[in-house]
Rosetta silent file (secondary structure, phi, psi, omega in degrees, C-alpha in Angstrom):
SEQUENCE: XXXXXXXXXXXXXXXXXXXXXXXXXXXXXXXXXXXXXXXXXXXXXXXXXXXXXXXXXXXXXXXXXXXXXXXXXXXXXXXXXXXXXXXXXXXXXXXXXXXXXXXXXXXXXXXXXXXXXXXXXXXXXXXXXXXXXXXXXXXXXXXXXXXXXXXXXXXXXXXXXXXXXXXXXXXXXXXXXXXXXXXXXXXXXXXXXXXXXXXXXXXXXXXXXXXXXXXXXXXXXXXXXXXXXXXXXXXXXXXXXXXXXXXXXXXXXXXXXXXXXXXXXXXXXX
SCORE:     score description
SCORE:     0.000 S_00000001
   1 L     0.000  131.430  179.858  132.906 -160.073   27.099 S_00000001
   2 L   -83.141 -164.453 -174.602  132.795 -163.774   28.036 S_00000001
   3 L   -68.771  -14.391 -179.697  129.935 -165.608   29.736 S_00000001
   4 L   -74.486  146.149  173.446  130.695 -163.969   33.094 S_00000001
   5 L   -95.603  164.547 -178.703  128.746 -160.885   34.032 S_00000001
   6 H   -55.680  -41.346 -175.815  130.284 -157.831   35.615 S_00000001
   7 H   -64.925  -23.991 -177.761  128.744 -158.702   38.967 S_00000001
   8 H   -81.245  -12.766 -175.913  130.453 -162.092   38.972 S_00000001
   9 L  -102.280  156.531  177.754  133.903 -160.552   38.648 S_00000001
  10 L   -75.804  117.338  177.154  136.001 -158.794   41.198 S_00000001
  11 L   -65.766  153.871    5.183  135.723 -155.071   40.490 S_00000001
  12 L  -106.378   75.285  176.013  137.165 -152.977   39.005 S_00000001
  13 L  -142.610  163.188 -174.745  137.924 -155.158   35.960 S_00000001
  14 L  -114.364    8.462 -179.427  136.030 -156.775   33.136 S_00000001
  15 L  -126.738  154.774 -179.360  138.054 -159.951   32.592 S_00000001
  16 L  -105.324  175.815  179.886  138.451 -163.126   34.612 S_00000001
  17 L    96.144 -165.832 -177.270  141.468 -165.267   35.404 S_00000001
  18 L   -98.145  147.509  178.545  144.875 -164.322   36.750 S_00000001
  19 L   -65.865  144.753  174.879  146.773 -161.139   35.882 S_00000001
  20 L   -83.047  -35.847 -179.102  149.637 -161.504   33.402 S_00000001
  21 E  -121.030  128.493  177.553  151.459 -158.458   34.800 S_00000001
  22 E  -134.892  132.472  175.421  151.589 -157.528   38.447 S_00000001
  23 E  -131.542  137.324 -178.854  153.510 -154.727   40.145 S_00000001
  24 E  -133.267  126.000  173.192  153.514 -153.939   43.841 S_00000001
  25 E    68.852   24.728  179.094  155.125 -150.998   45.595 S_00000001
  26 E   -56.963  123.871 -177.559  156.965 -149.659   42.531 S_00000001
  27 E  -137.124  134.240  179.058  159.095 -146.765   43.746 S_00000001
  28 E  -145.792  126.841  177.669  161.549 -144.565   41.899 S_00000001
  29 E  -125.450  144.132  172.786  163.242 -141.397   43.149 S_00000001
  30 E  -115.983   92.663 -172.321  165.676 -138.995   41.530 S_00000001
  31 L    66.294 -123.315  178.926  167.364 -137.342   44.478 S_00000001
  32 L   -88.711   -5.695 -179.203  164.546 -135.636   46.428 S_00000001
  33 E   -83.474  123.851  177.210  162.144 -135.902   43.483 S_00000001
  34 E   -90.997  107.780  179.885  159.600 -138.708   43.887 S_00000001
  35 E   -86.361  -35.479  177.163  158.859 -139.982   40.362 S_00000001
  36 E  -149.381  131.392 -176.231  156.874 -143.032   41.505 S_00000001
  37 E  -130.511  111.732  174.006  155.853 -143.927   45.036 S_00000001
  38 E    48.975   52.227 -177.470  154.466 -147.340   46.041 S_00000001
  39 E   -84.649  126.155  173.585  152.596 -147.868   42.764 S_00000001
  40 E  -111.842  139.412  175.519  150.462 -151.017   42.562 S_00000001
  41 E  -160.804  159.387  170.394  148.909 -152.301   39.327 S_00000001
  42 E  -146.914  150.020 -179.950  147.920 -155.416   37.507 S_00000001
  43 E  -137.218  137.644 -177.081  146.950 -156.103   33.889 S_00000001
  44 L  -101.630  155.616  177.859  145.171 -159.142   32.484 S_00000001
  45 L   -57.636  133.825  179.638  145.563 -160.778   29.042 S_00000001
  46 L    80.384    5.765 -177.941  143.485 -158.907   26.516 S_00000001
  47 L  -107.034  150.745  174.626  143.029 -155.901   28.816 S_00000001
  48 E  -117.165  120.919  173.700  144.096 -152.267   28.353 S_00000001
  49 E  -102.098  124.813  176.733  145.060 -150.241   31.402 S_00000001
  50 E   -98.999  134.213  175.330  145.227 -146.486   30.850 S_00000001
  51 E  -114.560  124.581 -177.615  147.457 -144.290   33.025 S_00000001
  52 E  -125.948  162.423 -178.731  146.643 -140.598   33.056 S_00000001
  53 L   157.561  161.709  179.400  147.930 -137.522   34.828 S_00000001
  54 L   -73.422  169.018  179.216  149.512 -134.177   34.081 S_00000001
  55 L   -55.700  135.745 -179.084  153.173 -133.837   32.982 S_00000001
  56 L    82.906    9.350 -178.199  155.459 -134.924   35.788 S_00000001
  57 L   -78.877  -16.350  178.749  152.846 -137.106   37.452 S_00000001
  58 L   107.470   -2.049 -174.544  155.046 -140.209   37.137 S_00000001
  59 H   -63.708  -43.236 -179.185  153.131 -142.125   34.454 S_00000001
  60 H   -71.232  -31.686  176.052  156.015 -142.364   32.002 S_00000001
  61 H   -61.511  -44.906  178.331  158.398 -143.329   34.841 S_00000001
  62 H   -58.497  -42.723 -179.877  156.115 -146.259   35.683 S_00000001
  63 H   -63.909  -41.625  178.320  156.189 -147.305   32.022 S_00000001
  64 H   -66.208  -37.424  175.807  160.003 -147.215   31.916 S_00000001
  65 H   -62.423  -45.271  179.351  160.186 -149.315   35.087 S_00000001
  66 H   -66.356  -25.198  176.068  157.832 -151.890   33.574 S_00000001
  67 L   -87.898    6.291  177.986  159.971 -151.966   30.433 S_00000001
  68 L    56.181   35.931  179.696  162.965 -152.703   32.637 S_00000001
  69 L   -82.263  -29.157  179.389  164.790 -149.707   31.215 S_00000001
  70 L  -146.428  157.584 -177.005  166.031 -148.498   34.593 S_00000001
  71 L   -75.575  148.633  174.073  166.193 -149.873   38.117 S_00000001
  72 L   -91.096  156.286  175.493  163.516 -149.246   40.706 S_00000001
  73 L   -81.333  -25.439  179.557  164.374 -148.177   44.248 S_00000001
  74 E  -163.295  161.683  173.993  161.796 -150.586   45.659 S_00000001
  75 E   122.160  174.118  177.050  158.974 -152.881   44.641 S_00000001
  76 E  -133.006  137.563 -176.932  158.150 -156.176   43.015 S_00000001
  77 E  -136.925  119.348 -178.400  157.278 -156.747   39.340 S_00000001
  78 E  -126.984  151.849  171.815  156.217 -160.130   37.952 S_00000001
  79 E  -127.009  135.948 -179.678  155.034 -161.502   34.649 S_00000001
  80 L   -85.809   72.305 -176.935  153.172 -164.770   34.385 S_00000001
  81 L  -129.188  153.169 -177.979  155.386 -166.101   31.584 S_00000001
  82 L   -55.364  131.952  176.822  157.360 -169.362   31.192 S_00000001
  83 L    87.161  -12.072 -176.962  160.605 -169.352   33.149 S_00000001
  84 L  -130.736   -2.328 -177.712  159.839 -166.194   35.082 S_00000001
  85 L   -54.055  127.443  178.537  156.511 -166.741   36.831 S_00000001
  86 L    83.958  -12.555 -178.650  156.738 -165.477   40.417 S_00000001
  87 L   -81.868  140.692  176.245  160.214 -164.009   39.963 S_00000001
  88 L   -78.669  107.352 -175.859  160.794 -160.337   40.734 S_00000001
  89 H   -65.783  -21.395  177.919  161.962 -158.986   37.384 S_00000001
  90 H   -69.030  -16.272  179.947  163.444 -155.955   39.096 S_00000001
  91 H  -101.151    4.034  178.650  166.062 -158.216   40.628 S_00000001
  92 L   -70.432  154.213  174.650  167.165 -159.881   37.391 S_00000001
  93 L   -73.679  173.316 -174.918  170.689 -159.307   36.136 S_00000001
  94 H   -59.474  -41.433 -178.418  171.284 -157.130   33.110 S_00000001
  95 H   -64.355  -45.648 -177.407  171.335 -160.039   30.647 S_00000001
  96 H   -69.280  -37.092  176.519  168.046 -161.556   31.867 S_00000001
  97 H   -58.955  -42.940 -179.850  166.341 -158.151   31.902 S_00000001
  98 H   -64.446  -41.369 -179.335  167.354 -157.686   28.289 S_00000001
  99 H   -63.647  -42.683  177.941  166.044 -161.138   27.340 S_00000001
 100 H   -61.599  -43.701 -179.735  162.669 -160.417   28.965 S_00000001
 101 H   -63.027  -41.994 -179.283  162.396 -157.121   27.146 S_00000001
 102 H   -66.307  -47.070 -170.486  163.230 -158.683   23.795 S_00000001
 103 H   -86.425  -31.553 -165.546  160.998 -161.737   24.044 S_00000001
 104 H  -123.100  -10.855 -177.625  158.042 -160.651   26.136 S_00000001
 105 E  -127.862  128.517  171.803  157.614 -156.845   26.141 S_00000001
 106 E  -111.144  146.023  179.930  156.937 -154.487   23.222 S_00000001
 107 E  -139.244  143.924  173.055  156.993 -150.734   23.541 S_00000001
 108 E  -122.258  118.968 -177.338  156.008 -147.745   21.395 S_00000001
 109 L   -88.595  156.265  174.053  157.521 -144.438   22.455 S_00000001
 110 L   -62.600  -42.045  179.509  156.060 -140.970   22.012 S_00000001
 111 L   -97.403  110.150 -178.346  159.333 -139.968   20.316 S_00000001
 112 H   -58.565  -23.148  178.561  160.050 -142.417   17.457 S_00000001
 113 H   -64.859  -19.673  178.492  163.762 -141.617   17.740 S_00000001
 114 H   -81.930  -23.033 -174.702  163.795 -143.560   20.994 S_00000001
 115 H  -108.716  -12.784 -175.023  162.338 -146.690   19.385 S_00000001
 116 L  -128.837  152.086  170.985  163.766 -146.634   15.884 S_00000001
 117 L   -94.973  115.148 -172.469  167.147 -146.370   14.166 S_00000001
 118 L   -73.082  -14.191  178.894  166.615 -143.607   11.653 S_00000001
 119 L  -102.445   10.291  174.943  169.470 -144.721    9.375 S_00000001
 120 L  -115.153  144.532 -178.319  168.192 -148.275    9.013 S_00000001
 121 E   -58.341  162.554  178.567  165.260 -149.138    6.727 S_00000001
 122 H   -59.514  -45.765  175.933  161.813 -149.619    8.153 S_00000001
 123 H   -61.050  -40.257 -179.992  162.052 -153.348    7.461 S_00000001
 124 H   -65.147  -34.088  175.942  165.497 -153.452    8.960 S_00000001
 125 H   -60.500  -44.039  179.313  164.201 -151.876   12.182 S_00000001
 126 H   -69.268  -42.443 -179.011  161.670 -154.653   12.603 S_00000001
 127 H   -62.369  -30.057 -178.799  164.181 -157.336   11.559 S_00000001
 128 H   -58.132  -40.965  179.625  166.611 -156.037   14.199 S_00000001
 129 H   -63.094  -38.876  179.640  164.260 -157.222   16.942 S_00000001
 130 H   -68.655  -36.747  178.725  164.124 -160.654   15.341 S_00000001
 131 H   -64.646  -40.491  178.395  167.908 -160.759   15.070 S_00000001
 132 H   -61.943  -27.108  177.985  168.215 -159.985   18.806 S_00000001
 133 L   -86.132   -1.758  173.433  166.028 -163.019   19.407 S_00000001
 134 L   112.849   -4.690  179.619  168.425 -165.207   17.420 S_00000001
 135 L   -75.374  136.466 -178.041  167.067 -165.283   13.851 S_00000001
 136 L  -128.392  -12.776 -176.214  169.817 -165.058   11.189 S_00000001
 137 L   -79.187  125.570 -175.379  168.265 -166.187    7.880 S_00000001
 138 H   -60.757  -46.653 -177.752  167.679 -163.247    5.559 S_00000001
 139 H   -60.718  -39.576  178.392  164.602 -164.667    3.860 S_00000001
 140 H   -67.124  -42.681  179.719  162.973 -165.414    7.198 S_00000001
 141 H   -61.662  -45.353 -178.466  163.849 -161.989    8.558 S_00000001
 142 H   -62.432  -48.737 -177.257  162.445 -160.251    5.468 S_00000001
 143 H   -63.259  -46.083 -177.963  159.232 -162.242    5.474 S_00000001
 144 H   -64.997  -40.604  178.709  158.638 -161.886    9.233 S_00000001
 145 H   -62.300  -41.731  179.431  159.339 -158.144    9.068 S_00000001
 146 H   -68.105  -37.610  177.286  156.855 -157.678    6.252 S_00000001
 147 H   -61.709  -44.488 -177.805  154.210 -159.721    8.089 S_00000001
 148 H   -68.404  -42.540  178.711  154.637 -157.552   11.190 S_00000001
 149 H   -62.581  -41.579  177.874  154.588 -154.339    9.170 S_00000001
 150 H   -62.421  -37.619  179.125  151.443 -155.438    7.333 S_00000001
 151 H   -64.206  -30.314  178.019  149.826 -156.155   10.727 S_00000001
 152 L   -89.380    6.616  177.475  150.468 -152.552   11.742 S_00000001
 153 L    63.842   37.721  173.839  148.992 -151.469    8.378 S_00000001
 154 L   -89.315  134.735 -178.438  152.293 -150.081    7.112 S_00000001
 155 L   -69.093  123.620 -173.518  152.453 -149.970    3.272 S_00000001
 156 H   -70.955  -15.032  175.817  154.851 -152.682    2.144 S_00000001
 157 H   -72.883   -6.164  178.449  155.985 -150.660   -0.880 S_00000001
 158 H  -116.156   18.909 -177.121  157.856 -148.485    1.620 S_00000001
 159 L   -62.588  -25.897 -179.553  159.494 -151.277    3.587 S_00000001
 160 L   -98.640    8.548  174.735  162.935 -150.141    2.378 S_00000001
 161 L   -77.812  147.342  174.129  162.390 -146.465    3.225 S_00000001
 162 E   -75.232  143.849  177.791  164.311 -144.930    6.089 S_00000001
 163 H   -58.508  -27.882  178.891  162.095 -143.885    9.035 S_00000001
 164 H   -64.274  -18.821 -179.730  163.543 -140.357    8.715 S_00000001
 165 H   -97.663    3.968 -178.131  161.688 -140.062    5.415 S_00000001
 166 L  -101.445  159.499  174.720  158.335 -141.110    6.878 S_00000001
 167 L   -71.452  167.869  177.657  155.560 -139.116    8.447 S_00000001
 168 H   -58.839  -40.921  179.597  154.978 -139.261   12.195 S_00000001
 169 H   -64.851  -39.943  178.089  152.073 -141.629   11.763 S_00000001
 170 H   -67.510  -38.451  176.104  154.142 -143.954    9.586 S_00000001
 171 H   -61.313  -38.887  177.814  156.979 -143.905   12.092 S_00000001
 172 H   -66.065  -34.052  178.913  154.553 -144.959   14.839 S_00000001
 173 H   -67.499  -37.046  177.212  153.415 -147.845   12.632 S_00000001
 174 H   -67.251  -43.774  175.589  157.010 -149.026   12.229 S_00000001
 175 H   -56.304  -43.412 -178.205  157.481 -148.796   15.999 S_00000001
 176 H   -65.839  -42.387  178.779  154.319 -150.800   16.519 S_00000001
 177 H   -61.880  -40.720  177.433  155.427 -153.429   13.982 S_00000001
 178 H   -65.007  -39.816 -178.000  158.777 -153.723   15.798 S_00000001
 179 H   -65.084  -34.212 -176.759  157.034 -153.982   19.145 S_00000001
 180 H  -100.778    5.895 -173.212  154.813 -156.914   18.072 S_00000001
 181 L   -57.444  -36.222 -179.279  157.313 -158.677   15.853 S_00000001
 182 L  -101.400   15.417  178.940  157.910 -161.453   18.411 S_00000001
 183 L    52.076   61.808 -179.066  154.285 -161.539   19.569 S_00000001
 184 L   -70.147  162.407  176.073  155.041 -160.306   23.132 S_00000001
 185 L   -83.680  -24.399 -176.232  152.628 -160.786   25.974 S_00000001
 186 E  -121.072  134.217  175.356  152.911 -157.142   27.114 S_00000001
 187 E  -122.427  127.691  179.410  152.570 -153.989   25.032 S_00000001
 188 E  -113.562  128.545 -176.604  153.527 -150.588   26.503 S_00000001
 189 E  -123.700  115.079  179.853  152.361 -147.415   24.755 S_00000001
 190 E  -104.467   98.417  178.779  153.809 -144.051   25.770 S_00000001
 191 L    51.047   54.713 -171.233  151.694 -141.247   24.268 S_00000001
 192 L   -67.701  -18.340 -176.537  151.457 -143.133   20.903 S_00000001
 193 L  -111.542    1.876 -177.395  149.198 -140.534   19.217 S_00000001
 194 L   -63.893  133.368  177.527  150.706 -137.288   20.511 S_00000001
 195 L    85.724   -2.394  179.265  151.611 -134.861   17.728 S_00000001
 196 L   -94.008  149.740  175.931  149.638 -136.684   15.071 S_00000001
 197 L   -61.882  156.265 -175.471  146.863 -135.163   12.988 S_00000001
 198 H   -57.758  -42.263 -179.512  143.352 -136.146   14.135 S_00000001
 199 H   -66.107  -36.393  177.757  142.780 -138.386   11.076 S_00000001
 200 H   -72.232  -37.004  175.154  146.110 -140.124   11.596 S_00000001
 201 H   -57.797  -44.259 -178.871  145.351 -140.566   15.289 S_00000001
 202 H   -60.759  -40.113 -179.412  142.110 -142.326   14.378 S_00000001
 203 H   -67.360  -40.915  179.354  143.951 -144.697   12.055 S_00000001
 204 H   -65.111  -43.081  179.373  146.574 -145.529   14.692 S_00000001
 205 H   -63.412  -41.800  178.238  143.850 -146.108   17.324 S_00000001
 206 H   -60.711  -39.517  179.952  141.951 -148.406   14.946 S_00000001
 207 H   -67.250  -42.388  177.950  145.097 -150.420   14.359 S_00000001
 208 H   -61.982  -41.139 -179.227  145.801 -150.707   18.094 S_00000001
 209 H   -64.058  -41.298  179.318  142.239 -151.860   18.757 S_00000001
 210 H   -64.576  -48.534 -178.868  142.448 -154.519   16.069 S_00000001
 211 H   -62.342  -35.378  178.482  145.810 -155.865   17.287 S_00000001
 212 H   -62.403  -41.934  177.056  144.523 -155.902   20.834 S_00000001
 213 H   -65.755  -44.224 -175.760  141.637 -158.117   19.786 S_00000001
 214 H   -70.445  -43.446 -170.365  143.799 -160.396   17.662 S_00000001
 215 H  -100.166  -12.174 -179.926  146.775 -160.840   19.972 S_00000001
 216 L    51.293   52.133  177.490  145.106 -160.479   23.412 S_00000001
 217 L   -76.969  149.940  167.312  147.958 -158.410   24.719 S_00000001
 218 E   -88.376  105.178 -166.543  148.217 -157.090   28.248 S_00000001
 219 E  -112.928  136.697  171.195  148.481 -153.439   27.277 S_00000001
 220 E  -120.670  126.024  178.785  149.335 -150.317   29.274 S_00000001
 221 E  -120.012  130.347  173.405  148.848 -146.941   27.578 S_00000001
 222 E  -104.026  128.174  179.294  150.067 -143.647   28.989 S_00000001
 223 L  -159.614  147.451  171.862  148.368 -140.583   27.538 S_00000001
 224 L   -90.063   -8.600 -178.040  147.312 -137.079   28.423 S_00000001
 225 L   -88.929  102.544 -177.133  144.522 -137.417   25.838 S_00000001
 226 H   -68.063  -21.017  174.488  141.483 -138.651   27.723 S_00000001
 227 H   -66.701  -39.661  177.303  139.671 -139.280   24.438 S_00000001
 228 H   -66.865  -43.419  179.139  142.314 -141.844   23.491 S_00000001
 229 H   -63.716  -41.847  179.531  142.096 -143.407   26.942 S_00000001
 230 H   -61.838  -35.958 -178.099  138.307 -143.522   26.807 S_00000001
 231 H   -76.179  -39.843 -170.890  138.487 -145.311   23.450 S_00000001
 232 H   -97.994  -36.146 -167.228  141.197 -147.852   24.229 S_00000001
 233 L   -84.684  141.978  170.742  141.288 -148.502   27.978 S_00000001
 234 L   -82.009  -45.461  178.850  139.322 -150.981   30.010 S_00000001
 235 E  -127.572  161.980 -178.359  140.497 -149.549   33.294 S_00000001
 236 E  -131.808  142.672  175.013  142.123 -146.258   34.273 S_00000001
 237 E  -126.166  125.795 -177.805  144.718 -145.319   36.892 S_00000001
 238 E  -102.246  130.482  179.738  145.171 -141.615   37.742 S_00000001
 239 E  -119.038  145.647  173.877  148.569 -140.428   38.983 S_00000001
 240 E  -147.179  128.576  179.318  149.692 -137.237   40.662 S_00000001
 241 L    52.888   40.440  176.902  153.144 -136.451   42.028 S_00000001
 242 L    81.136    0.348 -177.305  154.201 -140.083   41.548 S_00000001
 243 E  -119.497  152.069  176.414  151.270 -141.566   43.446 S_00000001
 244 E   -83.000  122.818 -178.765  148.048 -143.230   42.376 S_00000001
 245 E  -106.438  -19.696  177.637  145.104 -141.084   43.474 S_00000001
 246 E  -160.315  150.332  176.002  142.239 -142.940   41.799 S_00000001
 247 E  -154.427  156.343  179.864  141.608 -146.113   39.810 S_00000001
 248 E   162.615 -173.420  175.660  138.665 -147.999   38.415 S_00000001
 249 E   -61.937  143.322 -172.494  136.781 -148.885   35.249 S_00000001
 250 H   -54.248  -49.299 -179.015  137.409 -146.361   32.523 S_00000001
 251 H   -60.500  -40.554 -179.447  133.804 -145.227   32.180 S_00000001
 252 H   -63.818  -47.292 -176.642  133.406 -144.869   35.936 S_00000001
 253 H   -68.577  -41.514 -175.798  136.518 -142.821   36.479 S_00000001
 254 H   -81.088  -24.158  178.227  136.048 -140.550   33.446 S_00000001
 255 H   -94.097  -30.450 -175.889  132.322 -140.044   33.838 S_00000001
 256 L  -139.223   62.616 -178.363  132.113 -139.858   37.622 S_00000001
 257 L   -63.059  141.318 -177.840  135.548 -139.093   39.111 S_00000001
 258 L  -100.240  -36.044 -179.111  135.726 -139.215   42.894 S_00000001
 259 L   -78.733  142.662 -176.783  139.106 -137.663   43.637 S_00000001
 260 H   -59.057  -40.025  179.126  139.325 -133.866   43.482 S_00000001
 261 H   -66.078  -42.213  178.816  142.409 -133.977   41.242 S_00000001
 262 H   -63.452  -37.681  176.976  140.759 -136.385   38.834 S_00000001
 263 H   -59.063  -46.076  178.792  137.718 -134.114   38.695 S_00000001
 264 H   -61.167  -44.498 -177.275  139.995 -131.198   37.748 S_00000001
 265 H   -63.095  -46.476 -178.150  141.790 -133.305   35.146 S_00000001
 266 H   -65.793  -45.948 -176.429  138.574 -134.528   33.518 S_00000001
 267 H   -68.326  -31.497  179.801  136.863 -131.117   33.517 S_00000001
 268 H   -67.582  -24.373 -178.410  139.982 -129.443   32.091 S_00000001
 269 H   -94.605   -5.360 -179.833  139.765 -131.766   29.083 S_00000001
 270 L   -74.445    0.000    0.000  136.090 -131.219   28.402 S_00000001
């Protein structure tokens, strides 16, 4: 916390300054199914926004839209980054969307198969992101990949192992190393601890917390695990049927939920 007090800041956030990521009116439909409806959010540098809700609530859809994986039906999405400040990223052409994703957004998927190539070594997976950014020198690629893997606390004696031979926790560390390889401004986490043993979950959470402090990323984490959200998130946004039903500081929302659905969600997890 900096020298500002909570009362001096506009609630419900704990950081000052301008948001790095802003989305207004994000909407996505699949036929008659409303996956996301008029979703507004903002995330500040060094802040973690948690998105919670039951399966089908729209939280993962919002993450995919923010990762520019698929087009939105409506809305505006901006990042305060050089060359793109004020521009609606949803309106970029395919090439520019790809460049923004490579240079400025990192993502860790719940299913490692979505984020990793299982027939390429762990180091090669991280180096691939560097290659996409234009790096071609083998020595530089190798060194940079090892630095990123070490940052995610991946054992370097396994840098040449295929992800298919790694445990789930190790695969998530490779995904994380790949996500931060180019030091993006935004990190998106889609259920990063689901399916992991409790001890492994704790190690992954510790790593995420350390990287958040070191890199001051604008992070969004989607999870059904309110314990993970309580540990990592500064603020929380609750979704149901594609809509935001409650938002606020993490402690406030999880300790004293106001919306009936949020109350049910919190009590069901107790």
